[in-house]
Short mmCIF file of C-alpha atoms in Angstrom, two decimals:
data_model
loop_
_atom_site.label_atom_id
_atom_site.label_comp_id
_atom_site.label_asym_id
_atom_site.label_seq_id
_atom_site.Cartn_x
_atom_site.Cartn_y
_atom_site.Cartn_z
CA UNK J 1 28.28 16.96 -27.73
CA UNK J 2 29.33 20.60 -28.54
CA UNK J 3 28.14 24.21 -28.22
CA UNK J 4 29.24 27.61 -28.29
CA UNK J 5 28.83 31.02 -27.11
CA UNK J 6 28.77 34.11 -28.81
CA UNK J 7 27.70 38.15 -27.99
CA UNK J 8 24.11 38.94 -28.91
CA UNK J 9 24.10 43.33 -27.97
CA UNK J 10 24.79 43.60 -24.98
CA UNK J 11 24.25 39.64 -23.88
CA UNK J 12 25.64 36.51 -24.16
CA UNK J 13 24.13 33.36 -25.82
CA UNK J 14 24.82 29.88 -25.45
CA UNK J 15 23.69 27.28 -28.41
CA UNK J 16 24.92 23.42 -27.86
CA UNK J 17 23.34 20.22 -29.69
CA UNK J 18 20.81 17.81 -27.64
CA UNK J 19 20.59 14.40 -28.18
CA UNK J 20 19.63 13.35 -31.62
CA UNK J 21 15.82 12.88 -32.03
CA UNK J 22 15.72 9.18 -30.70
CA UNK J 23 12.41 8.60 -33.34
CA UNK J 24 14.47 10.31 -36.52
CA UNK J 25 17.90 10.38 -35.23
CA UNK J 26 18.33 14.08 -36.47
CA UNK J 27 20.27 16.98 -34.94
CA UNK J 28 18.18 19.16 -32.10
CA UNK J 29 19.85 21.95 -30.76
CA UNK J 30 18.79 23.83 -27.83
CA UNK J 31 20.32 27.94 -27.22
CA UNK J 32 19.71 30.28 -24.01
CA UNK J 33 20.78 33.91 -24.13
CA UNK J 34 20.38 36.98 -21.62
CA UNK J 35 24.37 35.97 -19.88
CA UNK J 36 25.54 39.41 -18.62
CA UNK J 37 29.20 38.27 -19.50
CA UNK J 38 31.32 35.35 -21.53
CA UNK J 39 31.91 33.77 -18.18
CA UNK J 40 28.62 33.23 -17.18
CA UNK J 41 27.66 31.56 -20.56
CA UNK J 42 30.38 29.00 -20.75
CA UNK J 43 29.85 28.05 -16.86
CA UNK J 44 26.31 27.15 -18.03
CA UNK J 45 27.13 25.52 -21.62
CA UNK J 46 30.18 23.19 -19.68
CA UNK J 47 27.54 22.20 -16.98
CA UNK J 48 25.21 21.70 -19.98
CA UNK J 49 27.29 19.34 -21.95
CA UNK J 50 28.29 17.48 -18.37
CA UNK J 51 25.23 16.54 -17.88
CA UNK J 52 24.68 15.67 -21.41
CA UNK J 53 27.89 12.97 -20.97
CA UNK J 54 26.70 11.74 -18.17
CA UNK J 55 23.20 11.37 -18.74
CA UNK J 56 21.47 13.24 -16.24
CA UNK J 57 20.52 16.08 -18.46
CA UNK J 58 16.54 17.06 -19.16
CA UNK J 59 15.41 19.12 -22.55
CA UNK J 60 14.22 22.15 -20.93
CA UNK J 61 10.41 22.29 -20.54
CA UNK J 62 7.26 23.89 -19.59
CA UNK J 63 5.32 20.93 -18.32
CA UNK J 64 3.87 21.71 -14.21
CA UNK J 65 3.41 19.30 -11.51
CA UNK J 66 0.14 18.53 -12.31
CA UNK J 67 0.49 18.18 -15.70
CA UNK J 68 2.94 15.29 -15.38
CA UNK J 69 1.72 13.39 -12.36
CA UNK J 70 -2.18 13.74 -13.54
CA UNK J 71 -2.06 13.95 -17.15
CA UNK J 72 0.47 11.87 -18.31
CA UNK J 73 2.26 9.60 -15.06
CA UNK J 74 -0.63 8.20 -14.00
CA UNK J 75 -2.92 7.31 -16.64
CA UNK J 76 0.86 5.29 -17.92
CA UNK J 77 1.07 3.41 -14.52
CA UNK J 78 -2.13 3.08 -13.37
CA UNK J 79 -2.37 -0.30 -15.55
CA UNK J 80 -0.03 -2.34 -13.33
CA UNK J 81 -1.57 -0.74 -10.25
CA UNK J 82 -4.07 -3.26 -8.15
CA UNK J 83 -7.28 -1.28 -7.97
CA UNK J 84 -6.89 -0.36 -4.09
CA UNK J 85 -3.72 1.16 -4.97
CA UNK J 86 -5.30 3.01 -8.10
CA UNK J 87 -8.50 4.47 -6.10
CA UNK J 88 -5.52 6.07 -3.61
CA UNK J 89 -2.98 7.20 -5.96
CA UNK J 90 -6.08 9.04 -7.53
CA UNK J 91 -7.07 10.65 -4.37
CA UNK J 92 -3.31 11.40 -3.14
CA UNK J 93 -3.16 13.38 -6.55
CA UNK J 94 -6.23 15.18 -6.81
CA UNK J 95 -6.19 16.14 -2.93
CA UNK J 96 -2.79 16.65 -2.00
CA UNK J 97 -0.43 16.89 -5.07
CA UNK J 98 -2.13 18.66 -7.09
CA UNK J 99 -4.13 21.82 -5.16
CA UNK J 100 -0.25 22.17 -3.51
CA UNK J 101 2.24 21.95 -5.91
CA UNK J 102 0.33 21.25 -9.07
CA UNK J 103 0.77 24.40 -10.54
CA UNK J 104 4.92 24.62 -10.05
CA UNK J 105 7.10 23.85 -13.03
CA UNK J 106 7.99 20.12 -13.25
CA UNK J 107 11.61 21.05 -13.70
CA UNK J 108 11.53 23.90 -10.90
CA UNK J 109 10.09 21.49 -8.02
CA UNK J 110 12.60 21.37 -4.96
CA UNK J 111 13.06 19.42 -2.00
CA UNK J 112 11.68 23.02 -0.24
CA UNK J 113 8.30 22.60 -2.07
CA UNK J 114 8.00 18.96 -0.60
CA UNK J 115 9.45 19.92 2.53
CA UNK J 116 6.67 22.83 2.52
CA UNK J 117 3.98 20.67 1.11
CA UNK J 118 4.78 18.30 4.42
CA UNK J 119 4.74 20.89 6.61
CA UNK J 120 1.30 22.14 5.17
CA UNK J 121 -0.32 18.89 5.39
CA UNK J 122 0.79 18.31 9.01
CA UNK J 123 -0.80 21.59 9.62
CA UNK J 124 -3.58 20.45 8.64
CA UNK J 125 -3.99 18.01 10.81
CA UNK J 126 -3.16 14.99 8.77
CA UNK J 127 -1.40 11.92 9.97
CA UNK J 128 2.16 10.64 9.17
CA UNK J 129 0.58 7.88 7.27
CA UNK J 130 -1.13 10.02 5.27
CA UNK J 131 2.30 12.19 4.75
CA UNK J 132 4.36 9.50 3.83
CA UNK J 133 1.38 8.12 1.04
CA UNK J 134 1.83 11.53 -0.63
CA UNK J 135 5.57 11.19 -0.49
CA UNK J 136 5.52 7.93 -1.85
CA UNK J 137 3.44 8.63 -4.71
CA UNK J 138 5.40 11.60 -5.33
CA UNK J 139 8.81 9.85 -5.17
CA UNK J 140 7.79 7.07 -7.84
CA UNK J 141 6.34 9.57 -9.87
CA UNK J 142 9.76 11.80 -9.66
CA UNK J 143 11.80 8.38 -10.32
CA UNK J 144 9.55 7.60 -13.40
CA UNK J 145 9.88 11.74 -14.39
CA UNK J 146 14.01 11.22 -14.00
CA UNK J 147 13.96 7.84 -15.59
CA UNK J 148 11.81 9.51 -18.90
CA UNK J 149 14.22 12.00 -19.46
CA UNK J 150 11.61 14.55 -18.03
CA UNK J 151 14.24 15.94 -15.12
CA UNK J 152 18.12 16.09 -14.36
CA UNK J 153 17.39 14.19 -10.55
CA UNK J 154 14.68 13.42 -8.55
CA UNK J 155 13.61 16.33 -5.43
CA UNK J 156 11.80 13.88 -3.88
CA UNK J 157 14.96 11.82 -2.76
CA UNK J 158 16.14 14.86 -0.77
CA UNK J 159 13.64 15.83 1.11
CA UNK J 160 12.16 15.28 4.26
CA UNK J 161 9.27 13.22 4.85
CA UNK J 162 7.94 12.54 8.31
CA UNK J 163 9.98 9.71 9.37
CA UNK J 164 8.02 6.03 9.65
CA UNK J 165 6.39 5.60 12.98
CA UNK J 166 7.49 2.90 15.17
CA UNK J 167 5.15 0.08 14.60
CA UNK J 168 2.76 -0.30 17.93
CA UNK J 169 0.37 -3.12 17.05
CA UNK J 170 -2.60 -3.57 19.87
CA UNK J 171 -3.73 -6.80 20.39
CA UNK J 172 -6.19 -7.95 22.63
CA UNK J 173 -6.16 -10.65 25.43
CA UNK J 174 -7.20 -14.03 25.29
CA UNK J 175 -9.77 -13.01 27.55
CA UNK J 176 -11.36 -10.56 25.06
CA UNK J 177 -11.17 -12.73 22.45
CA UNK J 178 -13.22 -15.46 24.19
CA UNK J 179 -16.09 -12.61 25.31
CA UNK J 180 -16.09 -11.50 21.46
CA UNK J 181 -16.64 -14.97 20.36
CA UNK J 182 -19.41 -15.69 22.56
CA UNK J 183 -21.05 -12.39 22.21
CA UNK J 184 -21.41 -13.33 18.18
CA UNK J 185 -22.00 -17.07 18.66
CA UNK J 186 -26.03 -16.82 17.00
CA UNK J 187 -24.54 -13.90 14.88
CA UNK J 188 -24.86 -15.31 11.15
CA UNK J 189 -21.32 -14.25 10.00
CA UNK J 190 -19.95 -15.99 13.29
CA UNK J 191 -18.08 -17.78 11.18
CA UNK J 192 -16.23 -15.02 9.48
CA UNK J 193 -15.03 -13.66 13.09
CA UNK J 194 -13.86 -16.52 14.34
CA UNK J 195 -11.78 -17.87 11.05
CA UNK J 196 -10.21 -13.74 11.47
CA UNK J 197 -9.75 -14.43 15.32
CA UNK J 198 -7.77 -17.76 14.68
CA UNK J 199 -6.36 -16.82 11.14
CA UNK J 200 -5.39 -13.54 10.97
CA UNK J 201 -6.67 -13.57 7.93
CA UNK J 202 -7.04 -9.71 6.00
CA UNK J 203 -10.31 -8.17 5.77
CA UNK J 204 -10.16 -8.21 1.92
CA UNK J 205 -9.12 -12.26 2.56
CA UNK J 206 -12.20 -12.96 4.13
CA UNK J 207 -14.74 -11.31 2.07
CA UNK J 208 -13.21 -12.52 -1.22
CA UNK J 209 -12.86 -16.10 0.41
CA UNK J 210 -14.55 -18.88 -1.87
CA UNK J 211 -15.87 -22.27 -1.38
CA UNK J 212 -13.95 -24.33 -3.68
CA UNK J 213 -10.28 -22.47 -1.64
CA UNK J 214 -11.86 -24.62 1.67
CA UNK J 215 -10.33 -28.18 1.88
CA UNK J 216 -12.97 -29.71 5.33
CA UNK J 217 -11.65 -32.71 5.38
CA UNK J 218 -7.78 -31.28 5.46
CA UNK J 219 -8.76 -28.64 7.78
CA UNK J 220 -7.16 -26.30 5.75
CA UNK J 221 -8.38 -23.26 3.16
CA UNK J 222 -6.33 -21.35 0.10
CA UNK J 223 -5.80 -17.72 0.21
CA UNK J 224 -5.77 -17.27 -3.70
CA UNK J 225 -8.26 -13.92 -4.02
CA UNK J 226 -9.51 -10.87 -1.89
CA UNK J 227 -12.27 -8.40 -2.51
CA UNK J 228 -11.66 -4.87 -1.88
CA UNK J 229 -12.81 -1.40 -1.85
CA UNK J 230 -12.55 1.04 -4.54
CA UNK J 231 -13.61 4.03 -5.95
CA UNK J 232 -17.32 3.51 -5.91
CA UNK J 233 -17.52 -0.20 -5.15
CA UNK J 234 -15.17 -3.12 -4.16
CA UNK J 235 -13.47 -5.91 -6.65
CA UNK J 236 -11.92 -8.91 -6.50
CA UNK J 237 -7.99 -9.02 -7.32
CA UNK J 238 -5.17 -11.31 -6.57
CA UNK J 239 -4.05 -11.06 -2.92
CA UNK J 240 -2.02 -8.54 -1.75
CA UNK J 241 1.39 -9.52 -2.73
CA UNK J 242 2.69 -12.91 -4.01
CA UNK J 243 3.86 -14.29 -0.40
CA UNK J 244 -0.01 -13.43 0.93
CA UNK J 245 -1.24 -16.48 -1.76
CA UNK J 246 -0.94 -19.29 1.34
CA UNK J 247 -2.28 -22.76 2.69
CA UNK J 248 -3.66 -21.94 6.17
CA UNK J 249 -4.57 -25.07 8.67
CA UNK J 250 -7.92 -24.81 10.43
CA UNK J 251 -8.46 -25.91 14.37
CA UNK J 252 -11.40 -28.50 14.71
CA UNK J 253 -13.74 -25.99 16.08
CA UNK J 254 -13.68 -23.26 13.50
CA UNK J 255 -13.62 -26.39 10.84
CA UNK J 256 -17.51 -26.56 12.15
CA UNK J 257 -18.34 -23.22 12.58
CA UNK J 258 -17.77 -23.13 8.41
CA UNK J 259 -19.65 -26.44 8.12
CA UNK J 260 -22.55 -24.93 9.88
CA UNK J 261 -22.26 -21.65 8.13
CA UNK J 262 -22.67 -23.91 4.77
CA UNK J 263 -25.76 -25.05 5.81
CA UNK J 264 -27.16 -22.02 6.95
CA UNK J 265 -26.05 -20.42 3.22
CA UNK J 266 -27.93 -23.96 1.61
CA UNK J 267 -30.88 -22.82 3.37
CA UNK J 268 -30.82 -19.36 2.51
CA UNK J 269 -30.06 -20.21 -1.27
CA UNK J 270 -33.47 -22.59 -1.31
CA UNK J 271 -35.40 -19.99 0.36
CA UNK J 272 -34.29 -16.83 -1.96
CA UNK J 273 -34.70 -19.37 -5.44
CA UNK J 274 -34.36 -17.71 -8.78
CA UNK J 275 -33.22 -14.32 -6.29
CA UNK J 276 -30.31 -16.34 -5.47
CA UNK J 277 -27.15 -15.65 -7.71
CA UNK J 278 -24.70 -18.19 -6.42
CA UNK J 279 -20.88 -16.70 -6.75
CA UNK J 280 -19.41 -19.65 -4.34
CA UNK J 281 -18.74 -17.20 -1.69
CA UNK J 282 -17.81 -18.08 1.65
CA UNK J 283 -19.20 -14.90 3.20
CA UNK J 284 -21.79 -13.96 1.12
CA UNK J 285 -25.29 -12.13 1.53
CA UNK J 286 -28.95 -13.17 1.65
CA UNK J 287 -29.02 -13.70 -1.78
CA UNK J 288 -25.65 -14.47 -2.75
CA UNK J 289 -23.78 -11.32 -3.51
CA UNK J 290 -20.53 -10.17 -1.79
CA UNK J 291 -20.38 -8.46 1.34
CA UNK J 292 -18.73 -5.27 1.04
CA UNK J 293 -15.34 -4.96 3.04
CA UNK J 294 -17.09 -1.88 4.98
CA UNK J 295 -19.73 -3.49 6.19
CA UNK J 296 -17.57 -6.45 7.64
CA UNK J 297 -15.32 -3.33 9.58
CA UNK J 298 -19.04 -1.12 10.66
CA UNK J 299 -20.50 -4.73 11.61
CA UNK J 300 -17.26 -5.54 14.01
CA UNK J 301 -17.51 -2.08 15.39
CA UNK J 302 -21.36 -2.70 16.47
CA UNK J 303 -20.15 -6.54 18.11
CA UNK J 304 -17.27 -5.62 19.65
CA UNK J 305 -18.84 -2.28 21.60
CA UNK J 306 -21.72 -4.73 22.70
CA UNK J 307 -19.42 -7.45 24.06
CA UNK J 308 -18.14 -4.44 26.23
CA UNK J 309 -14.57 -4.37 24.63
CA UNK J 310 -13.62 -0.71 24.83
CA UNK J 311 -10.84 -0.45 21.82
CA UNK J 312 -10.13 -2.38 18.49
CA UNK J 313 -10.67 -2.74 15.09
CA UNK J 314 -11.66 -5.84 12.41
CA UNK J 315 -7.52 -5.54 11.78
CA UNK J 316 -6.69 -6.26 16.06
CA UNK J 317 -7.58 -9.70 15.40
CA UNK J 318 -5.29 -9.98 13.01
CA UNK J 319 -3.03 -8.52 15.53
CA UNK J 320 -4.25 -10.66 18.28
CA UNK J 321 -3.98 -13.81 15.96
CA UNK J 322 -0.39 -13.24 15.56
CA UNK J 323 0.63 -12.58 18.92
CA UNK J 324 -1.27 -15.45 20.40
CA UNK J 325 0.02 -17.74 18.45
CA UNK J 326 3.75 -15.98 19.07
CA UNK J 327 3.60 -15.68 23.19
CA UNK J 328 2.00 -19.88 22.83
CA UNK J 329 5.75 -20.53 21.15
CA UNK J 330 4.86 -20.87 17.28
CA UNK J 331 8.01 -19.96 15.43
CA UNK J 332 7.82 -16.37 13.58
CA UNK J 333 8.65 -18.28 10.40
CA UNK J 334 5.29 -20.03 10.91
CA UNK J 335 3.53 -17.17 12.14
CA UNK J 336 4.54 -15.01 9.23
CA UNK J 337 3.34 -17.90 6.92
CA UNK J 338 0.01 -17.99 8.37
CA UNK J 339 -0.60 -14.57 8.09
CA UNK J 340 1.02 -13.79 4.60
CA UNK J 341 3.67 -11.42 6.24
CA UNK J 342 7.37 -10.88 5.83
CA UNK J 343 9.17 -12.81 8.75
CA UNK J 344 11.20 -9.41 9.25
CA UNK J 345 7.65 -7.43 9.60
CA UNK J 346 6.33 -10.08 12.52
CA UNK J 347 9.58 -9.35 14.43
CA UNK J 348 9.57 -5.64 13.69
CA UNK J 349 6.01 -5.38 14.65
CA UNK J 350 5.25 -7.48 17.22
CA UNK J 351 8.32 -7.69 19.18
CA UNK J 352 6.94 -5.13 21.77
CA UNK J 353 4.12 -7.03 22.34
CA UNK J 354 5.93 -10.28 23.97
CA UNK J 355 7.32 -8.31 27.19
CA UNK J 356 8.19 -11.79 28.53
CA UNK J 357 10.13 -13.43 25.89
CA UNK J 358 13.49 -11.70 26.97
CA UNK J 359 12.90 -13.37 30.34
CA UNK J 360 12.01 -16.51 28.92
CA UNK J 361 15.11 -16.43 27.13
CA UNK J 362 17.38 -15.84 30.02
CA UNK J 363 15.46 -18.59 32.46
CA UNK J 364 15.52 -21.26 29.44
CA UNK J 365 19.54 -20.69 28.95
CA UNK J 366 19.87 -19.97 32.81
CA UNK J 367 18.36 -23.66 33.13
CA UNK J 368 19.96 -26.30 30.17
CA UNK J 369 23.21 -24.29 32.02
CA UNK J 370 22.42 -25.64 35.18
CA UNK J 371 21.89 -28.43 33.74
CA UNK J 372 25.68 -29.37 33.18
#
């Protein structure tokens, strides 16, 4: 690469050559004057042509914030994006991103302006969680920016986000689990709480859950689809991630409760006739439809304040499912299988949650000691 400068009246000018044009392969060149003296325009052409060597250089350009991340970023990504993820990169943008720093110059943004955005946000009473969303989606969007040739390095890898909260999981008792159960027994999606209670299966698992995914006599069911919220609605979509496809084994008593809710959906599906649009749901409504993810959560919230439990949400029993099944001895390997999770996460998460596994530990090597 080369360049030059040269005195323009009273200021200096720089001119240097860009990369060819990668479609045409001809010669661009690129020149910035207004240097008060020689010095200043050669500093800037040699860092100019350094970055140009080494590949970190961006074509000046005009393009804000908003512009990028709205306009062009997302409509290119938003095709390999499950439709979950879509709906909230869409609101992250529109609500956060863009109102905040939408209007600054792609090239211009700073670690301050994210560090400022954070601080803004937190102001206004927003969570961590929903701090560390926006930095996320402005981090990938700054990689992709960095990675197009758009900007010299990405802000968003030098700022300061609100670090990760420690993970603190509630779970409930065995006890509370037993008074939920029975307080739902006649309840016609008693099924549905009790496969969640035992499972741990995701609220997304259980309303996309079909028919032909249940093996009865194996006592077992296939995670291979989940039905989610989005922007308007809810869809089905693969599960979550590829380790959250799984085989789960069924205990004898929820293999009934499903049996009986079968029945109870046969009956329903003679009574409703032609008004019955059979999709081979699991959980489905009157007339066959899908149950929206919402209502499962509002209908858990109704149960679980009339069975006198004061705290929890449709997710503790996934909580609860785990850490059962963890303070009963089941390996985390196991455990993590079951529920579709990373072995690291069921350590990292629930590790607080078994205050009696250190002294289990120390009694169980205190005794095969004594042993000897």
């Amino acid at each position: 690469m080369t360049g030059r400068t040269f005195k323009r009246g009273p200021t200096w000018t720089v001119v240097y050559d860009e990369l060819p044009d990668p479609e045409t392969g001809k010669r661009r060149q690129r020149s910035k004057g207004g240097f008060r003296t020689q010095r200043e325009a050669q500093a800037f052409l040699t860092g100019q042509l350094s970055k140009l060597g080494d590949g970190s250089y961006a074509a000046p350009a005009k393009t804000t914030v908003a512009e990028f991340v709205r306009d062009e970023w997302l409509p290119a990504v938003s095709g390999g994006l499950r439709a979950l993820s879509r709906t909230r990169y869409e609101s992250v943008i529109r609500l956060h991103i863009v109102p905040n720093v939408g209007p600054v110059r792609l090239q211009a943004l700073s670690p301050g302006h994210l560090n400022a955005l954070y601080a803004k946000l937190d102001g206004e009473g927003l969570g961590t969680p929903t701090q560390r969303l926006v930095h996320a989606v402005l981090g990938r969007a700054l990689k992709d920016a960095m990675r197009w040739g758009k900007i010299p390095r990405n802000p968003a890898t030098m700022a300061e986000p609100p670090a990760r909260p420690s993970p603190s999981a509630k779970a409930w008792t065995a006890g509370e689990v037993v008074r939920f159960l029975g307080h739902v027994e006649g309840d016609r999606l008693f099924a549905l709480w009790r496969l969640a209670a035992t499972t741990g299966m995701r609220r997304g698992e259980l309303a996309g859950l079909a028919w032909r995914s249940l093996d009865f006599d194996g006592a077992r069911l296939s995670v291979d689809q989940q039905y989610v919220p989005t922007r308007g609605g809810a869809t089905f979509g693969a599960p979550k991630v590829a380790r959250s496809r799984r085989t789960i084994a069924l205990d004898s008593v929820t293999v009934d409760a499903l049996r009986e809710h079968r029945e109870t959906q046969r009956l329903e599906r003679t009574f409703a006739a032609d008004a019955y649009s059979d999709r081979d749901l699991v959980f489905a409504d009157a007339l066959g439809g899908p149950v929206h993810p919402q209502r499962l959560t509002e209908g858990f919230a109704k149960h679980r304040k009339a069975a006198g439990i004061l705290t929890g949400t449709l997710h503790t029993l996934r909580h609860t499912a785990a850490t059962l099944a963890l303070t009963e001895g089941v390996p985390v390997h196991i455990v993590a299988a079951r529920l579709g999770d990373d072995p690291r996460t069921i350590l990292t998460t629930y590790a607080h949650l078994l205050p009696q596994s250190d002294e289990l530990a120390a009694e169980r090597v205190a005794a095969v000691l004594a042993e000897r």
